[in-house]
Short mmCIF file of C-alpha atoms and ligand atoms in Angstrom, two decimals:
data_model
loop_
_atom_site.label_atom_id
_atom_site.label_comp_id
_atom_site.label_asym_id
_atom_site.label_seq_id
_atom_site.Cartn_x
_atom_site.Cartn_y
_atom_site.Cartn_z
CA MET N 1 108.82 128.65 107.44
CA LYS N 2 108.97 128.26 103.68
CA LYS N 3 105.66 128.76 101.89
CA ASP N 4 105.73 125.24 100.39
CA SER N 5 106.11 123.67 103.81
CA ALA N 6 103.08 125.48 105.27
CA PRO N 7 100.27 123.18 106.44
CA LYS N 8 97.51 122.47 103.95
CA LEU N 9 95.12 121.78 106.82
CA VAL N 10 94.87 123.63 110.14
CA ILE N 11 92.97 122.18 113.10
CA VAL N 12 91.98 124.03 116.27
CA GLY N 13 90.68 122.35 119.41
CA SER N 14 91.29 121.06 122.92
CA ILE N 15 94.31 119.20 124.26
CA GLY N 16 93.60 117.17 127.36
CA ILE N 17 95.20 114.78 129.77
CA ASP N 18 92.45 112.17 130.15
CA THR N 19 91.61 109.54 132.73
CA ILE N 20 89.29 106.95 131.19
CA GLU N 21 87.54 103.98 132.70
CA THR N 22 85.90 101.28 130.58
CA PRO N 23 84.32 98.08 131.95
CA ARG N 24 87.60 96.27 131.24
CA GLU N 25 90.31 98.80 131.99
CA LYS N 26 91.18 102.12 133.62
CA ARG N 27 93.86 104.37 132.13
CA VAL N 28 95.16 107.35 134.06
CA GLU N 29 96.60 110.60 132.61
CA ILE N 30 96.75 109.67 128.93
CA LEU N 31 96.95 112.00 125.96
CA GLY N 32 93.57 113.24 124.68
CA GLY N 33 91.74 116.27 123.36
CA SER N 34 89.89 116.94 120.13
CA VAL N 35 92.85 118.49 118.27
CA SER N 36 95.20 115.69 119.28
CA TYR N 37 92.92 112.99 117.82
CA ALA N 38 92.01 115.05 114.76
CA CYS N 39 95.59 116.04 113.84
CA ALA N 40 96.84 112.49 114.33
CA ALA N 41 94.16 111.21 111.92
CA ALA N 42 94.71 113.97 109.36
CA SER N 43 98.49 113.54 109.38
CA PHE N 44 98.19 110.32 107.32
CA PHE N 45 96.95 112.40 104.39
CA VAL N 46 98.41 115.94 104.45
CA LYS N 47 100.69 118.25 106.38
CA THR N 48 98.54 119.38 109.32
CA GLY N 49 99.06 122.31 111.69
CA MET N 50 97.85 122.08 115.30
CA VAL N 51 96.40 125.06 117.19
CA GLY N 52 95.87 124.42 120.90
CA VAL N 53 97.22 125.06 124.37
CA VAL N 54 99.07 122.98 126.95
CA GLY N 55 100.43 123.82 130.40
CA THR N 56 104.03 123.70 131.57
CA ASP N 57 103.31 120.25 133.06
CA PHE N 58 102.69 118.74 129.60
CA PRO N 59 104.88 115.63 129.12
CA SER N 60 107.46 116.02 126.35
CA GLU N 61 106.78 112.44 125.19
CA HIS N 62 103.36 113.56 123.88
CA ARG N 63 104.90 116.44 121.96
CA ASN N 64 107.49 114.04 120.54
CA LEU N 65 104.76 111.65 119.40
CA TRP N 66 102.97 114.45 117.52
CA LYS N 67 106.28 115.43 115.88
CA LYS N 68 106.95 111.82 114.92
CA MET N 69 103.54 111.73 113.26
CA GLY N 70 104.61 114.77 111.20
CA ILE N 71 102.18 117.21 112.82
CA ASP N 72 103.26 120.87 112.59
CA LEU N 73 103.34 122.35 116.10
CA ALA N 74 103.99 126.04 115.31
CA GLY N 75 100.45 126.83 116.52
CA LEU N 76 100.83 125.01 119.83
CA GLN N 77 100.91 127.41 122.79
CA THR N 78 102.50 126.55 126.15
CA GLU N 79 101.16 128.57 129.07
CA GLU N 80 102.20 128.71 132.72
CA GLY N 81 99.96 126.31 134.68
CA LYS N 82 98.37 122.90 134.31
CA THR N 83 97.11 121.28 131.09
CA PHE N 84 93.34 120.70 130.70
CA ARG N 85 92.23 117.53 132.53
CA TRP N 86 89.20 115.41 131.68
CA SER N 87 87.92 112.17 133.11
CA GLY N 88 85.08 109.90 132.01
CA VAL N 89 83.64 106.46 132.67
CA TYR N 90 81.90 104.17 130.15
CA GLU N 91 78.93 102.02 131.12
CA ALA N 92 78.90 98.27 130.44
CA ASN N 93 77.55 98.64 126.88
CA MET N 94 80.26 101.25 126.03
CA ASP N 95 77.55 103.42 124.45
CA ASN N 96 76.93 105.72 127.38
CA ARG N 97 79.65 107.79 128.97
CA ARG N 98 79.58 109.86 132.16
CA THR N 99 81.96 112.77 132.64
CA LEU N 100 83.54 112.60 136.10
CA LEU N 101 85.78 115.66 135.95
CA THR N 102 86.48 118.65 133.74
CA GLU N 103 89.36 120.84 134.93
CA LEU N 104 89.90 123.61 132.38
CA ASN N 105 93.24 124.92 133.74
CA VAL N 106 95.16 126.74 130.94
CA PHE N 107 92.33 125.94 128.49
CA GLU N 108 90.14 128.48 130.35
CA ARG N 109 92.26 131.39 129.09
CA PHE N 110 92.93 129.91 125.62
CA THR N 111 92.87 132.39 122.74
CA PRO N 112 93.78 130.64 119.49
CA GLU N 113 96.39 132.60 117.54
CA LEU N 114 97.39 131.33 114.11
CA PRO N 115 101.04 131.58 113.06
CA GLU N 116 101.51 133.52 109.81
CA ALA N 117 102.21 130.30 107.89
CA TYR N 118 98.78 128.91 108.87
CA ARG N 119 96.68 131.85 107.67
CA ASP N 120 96.60 130.83 104.01
CA ALA N 121 95.77 127.19 104.71
CA PRO N 122 93.09 126.07 102.23
CA TYR N 123 91.42 123.68 104.68
CA LEU N 124 90.40 124.51 108.25
CA PHE N 125 88.78 122.36 110.92
CA LEU N 126 87.30 124.29 113.84
CA GLY N 127 87.21 121.60 116.51
CA ASN N 128 84.99 121.72 119.54
CA ILE N 129 85.82 124.95 121.42
CA ALA N 130 83.73 128.01 122.40
CA PRO N 131 81.98 129.50 119.33
CA GLU N 132 83.50 132.93 120.00
CA LEU N 133 86.97 131.37 119.76
CA GLN N 134 85.98 129.60 116.55
CA LEU N 135 84.93 133.02 115.19
CA HIS N 136 88.26 134.46 116.31
CA VAL N 137 90.05 131.80 114.24
CA LEU N 138 87.89 132.52 111.19
CA GLU N 139 88.87 136.19 111.44
CA GLN N 140 92.54 135.22 111.12
CA VAL N 141 92.39 133.01 108.02
CA ARG N 142 92.51 134.75 104.64
CA SER N 143 90.47 132.74 102.15
CA PRO N 144 90.04 129.10 103.10
CA LYS N 145 88.56 126.81 100.44
CA PHE N 146 86.70 124.68 102.96
CA VAL N 147 85.89 125.08 106.67
CA LEU N 148 84.45 122.29 108.83
CA ILE N 149 83.03 123.11 112.26
CA ASP N 150 82.32 120.76 115.18
CA THR N 151 80.49 121.59 118.41
CA MET N 152 78.92 120.01 121.52
CA ASP N 153 75.83 120.21 123.73
CA LEU N 154 77.54 122.69 126.11
CA TRP N 155 77.81 125.40 123.42
CA ILE N 156 74.35 124.67 122.04
CA ASN N 157 73.02 125.28 125.56
CA ILE N 158 75.06 128.31 126.63
CA ALA N 159 76.22 130.07 123.44
CA ARG N 160 73.56 129.27 120.85
CA GLU N 161 73.48 132.69 119.18
CA LYS N 162 77.26 132.85 118.61
CA LEU N 163 77.22 129.25 117.44
CA VAL N 164 74.54 129.96 114.83
CA GLN N 165 76.62 132.94 113.68
CA VAL N 166 79.83 130.92 113.22
CA VAL N 167 78.05 127.91 111.66
CA GLY N 168 76.69 130.30 109.02
CA LYS N 169 80.26 131.14 107.96
CA CYS N 170 81.36 127.51 107.51
CA ASP N 171 81.04 125.05 104.61
CA MET N 172 80.16 122.02 106.70
CA LEU N 173 78.86 121.37 110.22
CA THR N 174 79.47 118.07 112.00
CA LEU N 175 77.68 116.95 115.14
CA ASN N 176 76.19 113.79 116.60
CA GLU N 177 72.54 112.91 116.38
CA SER N 178 71.58 114.01 119.91
CA GLU N 179 73.32 117.36 119.35
CA ALA N 180 71.48 117.81 116.02
CA ARG N 181 68.17 117.29 117.84
CA LEU N 182 69.14 119.58 120.72
CA PHE N 183 70.32 122.34 118.37
CA THR N 184 67.15 122.33 116.24
CA GLY N 185 64.40 121.00 118.52
CA GLU N 186 63.57 118.52 115.73
CA HIS N 187 63.43 114.80 116.48
CA SER N 188 63.57 113.63 112.89
CA LEU N 189 67.15 113.82 111.59
CA MET N 190 65.77 114.83 108.19
CA ASP N 191 64.06 117.86 109.74
CA ALA N 192 67.07 118.61 111.96
CA ALA N 193 69.42 118.56 108.95
CA LYS N 194 67.08 120.84 106.99
CA ALA N 195 67.08 123.36 109.87
CA LEU N 196 70.87 123.17 110.17
CA LEU N 197 71.38 123.66 106.41
CA ALA N 198 69.14 126.73 106.68
CA MET N 199 71.78 128.25 109.02
CA GLY N 200 74.11 128.47 106.00
CA PRO N 201 76.55 125.55 105.65
CA ARG N 202 76.51 123.65 102.33
CA PHE N 203 76.80 120.31 104.13
CA VAL N 204 75.67 118.86 107.46
CA LEU N 205 77.29 115.65 108.67
CA ILE N 206 75.42 113.82 111.41
CA LYS N 207 77.46 111.22 113.29
CA LYS N 208 75.74 108.11 114.64
CA GLY N 209 78.65 106.36 116.39
CA ALA N 210 79.08 102.72 115.40
CA SER N 211 76.04 103.10 113.11
CA GLY N 212 77.97 105.44 110.84
CA SER N 213 77.22 108.88 109.51
CA MET N 214 74.81 110.80 107.27
CA LEU N 215 75.83 113.61 104.93
CA PHE N 216 73.09 116.08 104.07
CA SER N 217 73.21 118.76 101.38
CA LYS N 218 70.50 120.81 99.70
CA THR N 219 70.36 118.22 96.92
CA GLY N 220 70.51 114.92 98.76
CA ILE N 221 71.69 112.49 101.41
CA PHE N 222 74.62 110.09 101.55
CA LEU N 223 74.77 107.29 104.13
CA LEU N 224 77.94 105.51 105.25
CA HIS N 225 78.06 102.74 107.82
CA ALA N 226 80.98 102.65 110.25
CA PHE N 227 83.70 100.07 109.61
CA PRO N 228 82.50 97.02 111.57
CA LEU N 229 84.87 96.00 114.38
CA ALA N 230 84.68 92.79 116.39
CA ASP N 231 86.21 94.54 119.37
CA PHE N 232 87.42 97.96 120.46
CA LYS N 233 88.92 99.40 123.62
CA ASP N 234 88.07 103.08 123.88
CA PRO N 235 85.64 105.18 121.82
CA THR N 236 86.92 108.47 123.27
CA GLY N 237 87.76 110.92 120.49
CA ALA N 238 86.24 108.74 117.74
CA GLY N 239 84.28 111.71 116.36
CA ASP N 240 87.41 113.87 116.30
CA THR N 241 89.42 111.09 114.63
CA PHE N 242 86.65 110.65 112.05
CA ALA N 243 86.52 114.39 111.31
CA GLY N 244 90.32 114.69 111.24
CA GLY N 245 90.68 111.77 108.82
CA LEU N 246 87.88 113.19 106.68
CA MET N 247 89.47 116.64 106.50
CA GLY N 248 92.92 115.17 105.83
CA ALA N 249 91.59 113.09 102.93
CA LEU N 250 89.56 116.02 101.59
CA ALA N 251 92.59 118.33 101.74
CA GLU N 252 94.69 115.70 99.98
CA SER N 253 92.10 115.49 97.18
CA GLY N 254 92.08 119.28 96.80
CA GLY N 255 88.30 119.20 96.27
CA THR N 256 85.31 120.64 98.12
CA GLY N 257 82.38 118.94 96.38
CA GLU N 258 80.08 116.14 97.39
CA THR N 259 81.99 113.45 95.48
CA GLU N 260 85.23 114.28 97.28
CA ILE N 261 83.45 114.60 100.65
CA ARG N 262 81.84 111.15 100.26
CA ARG N 263 85.26 109.63 99.58
CA ALA N 264 86.79 111.57 102.50
CA MET N 265 84.05 110.20 104.81
CA LEU N 266 85.19 106.69 103.92
CA TYR N 267 88.73 107.57 105.05
CA GLY N 268 87.42 109.30 108.19
CA SER N 269 85.45 106.22 109.07
CA VAL N 270 88.37 103.86 108.55
CA THR N 271 90.80 106.04 110.52
CA ALA N 272 88.32 106.29 113.44
CA ALA N 273 87.89 102.50 113.44
CA PHE N 274 91.64 102.11 113.93
CA GLY N 275 91.70 104.82 116.62
CA VAL N 276 89.19 103.10 118.93
CA GLU N 277 91.11 99.82 118.90
CA GLU N 278 93.43 101.23 121.58
CA PHE N 279 93.36 104.08 124.12
CA SER N 280 94.60 107.57 123.26
CA LEU N 281 96.74 107.70 120.09
CA GLU N 282 98.28 104.29 120.74
CA ARG N 283 96.86 102.59 117.62
CA LEU N 284 97.23 105.63 115.36
CA ALA N 285 100.88 105.95 116.42
CA VAL N 286 101.71 102.59 114.78
CA LEU N 287 99.30 102.85 111.85
CA ASP N 288 100.42 103.37 108.25
CA ARG N 289 98.76 104.40 105.02
CA LYS N 290 98.88 100.87 103.61
CA GLN N 291 96.72 99.59 106.46
CA ILE N 292 94.31 102.49 105.96
CA GLU N 293 94.02 101.72 102.23
CA ALA N 294 93.40 98.03 102.91
CA ARG N 295 90.48 98.83 105.21
CA ALA N 296 89.17 101.53 102.88
CA LYS N 297 89.00 98.90 100.13
CA MET N 298 87.11 96.54 102.45
CA LEU N 299 84.61 99.22 103.52
CA ARG N 300 84.07 100.20 99.87
CA SER N 301 83.25 96.63 98.94
CA MET N 302 80.95 96.26 101.99
CA CYS N 303 78.97 99.30 100.78
CA ALA N 304 78.91 98.48 97.06
CA ILE N 305 75.55 97.80 95.38
CA ASN N 306 75.38 96.73 91.74
P1 AMP L 20 84.73 112.97 122.39
O1 AMP L 20 84.89 111.49 122.66
O2 AMP L 20 84.53 113.29 120.95
O3 AMP L 20 83.74 113.60 123.29
O4 AMP L 20 86.13 113.66 122.71
C1 AMP L 20 86.80 113.38 123.91
C2 AMP L 20 87.99 114.30 124.07
O5 AMP L 20 87.52 115.64 124.25
C3 AMP L 20 88.78 113.93 125.31
O6 AMP L 20 90.08 113.52 124.90
C4 AMP L 20 88.82 115.20 126.17
O7 AMP L 20 90.12 115.57 126.54
C5 AMP L 20 88.18 116.28 125.32
N1 AMP L 20 87.16 117.05 126.05
C6 AMP L 20 86.34 116.64 127.02
N2 AMP L 20 85.53 117.63 127.46
C7 AMP L 20 85.86 118.73 126.74
C8 AMP L 20 85.41 120.10 126.70
N3 AMP L 20 84.46 120.56 127.54
N4 AMP L 20 85.96 120.93 125.81
C9 AMP L 20 86.92 120.49 124.97
N5 AMP L 20 87.39 119.24 124.96
C10 AMP L 20 86.90 118.36 125.83
#
């Protein structure tokens, strides 16, 4: 691969075949996984490289969709066996979700290996995988300008020490409010963010679902409400879509400061709002930059105070 065609953003995470039940609809064996949502969102902004694993059963139509979206697949591994399966059911209010099945399959033996062309990528998003694998990725990149890390309750509970270690090497940590409380033992999000910043990252981004997100740094706080939607179909992967859109927009800007991150959050929020309108990548697959810009303008004006 030519140097100038190397991805500007690399994203590592899970690839799943999901079965999802909402009060209105059940969808069986659809494309999911943190890296799938995040790369799809980021691909509207910059060339994005995917690092993940699928089994030999993985449908070629999903791979073709990623290619159509312009995602670089040089970091996608195919291993003998079945792709990771996940299944969840949403309660009537769509806020609470119960996991029905997690079948790791090839994901259990996943060791992320970055192709040579990915190792100089200036922007890196360590999606939700085991902290020791996130560390393994960090060891392979040469001098990234900005690294975002995501995690989940599982790793906070079973691999806390490694997680603290890897968080300390990243520029920004993103997690949802219950995870921030679990990780720090602090109920107040202000106190939780302070404890998380003390682990080393320059920024902590706490996600609050449809209520939006809060960016904390040593010098202040920025609040952004989610783009208000009258209706949505499936919130699965919304956090990954938000983070992917944010990192794509940040990489496109070339910056790493608070001003650029605030603007990138706006794009993350808008991209996630499109993503939840349909299951899987179905809405993102037919989305274009013009539609993103139109909603970004609307969200900006909804937040403006003079
Ligand atoms: P989220 O809605 O942010 O929790 O992300 C949901 C996506 O994460 C689904 O598409 C699943 O395939 C994937 N997923 C579910 N459980 C796990 C897990 N334990 N590790 C990695 N990815 C997972």
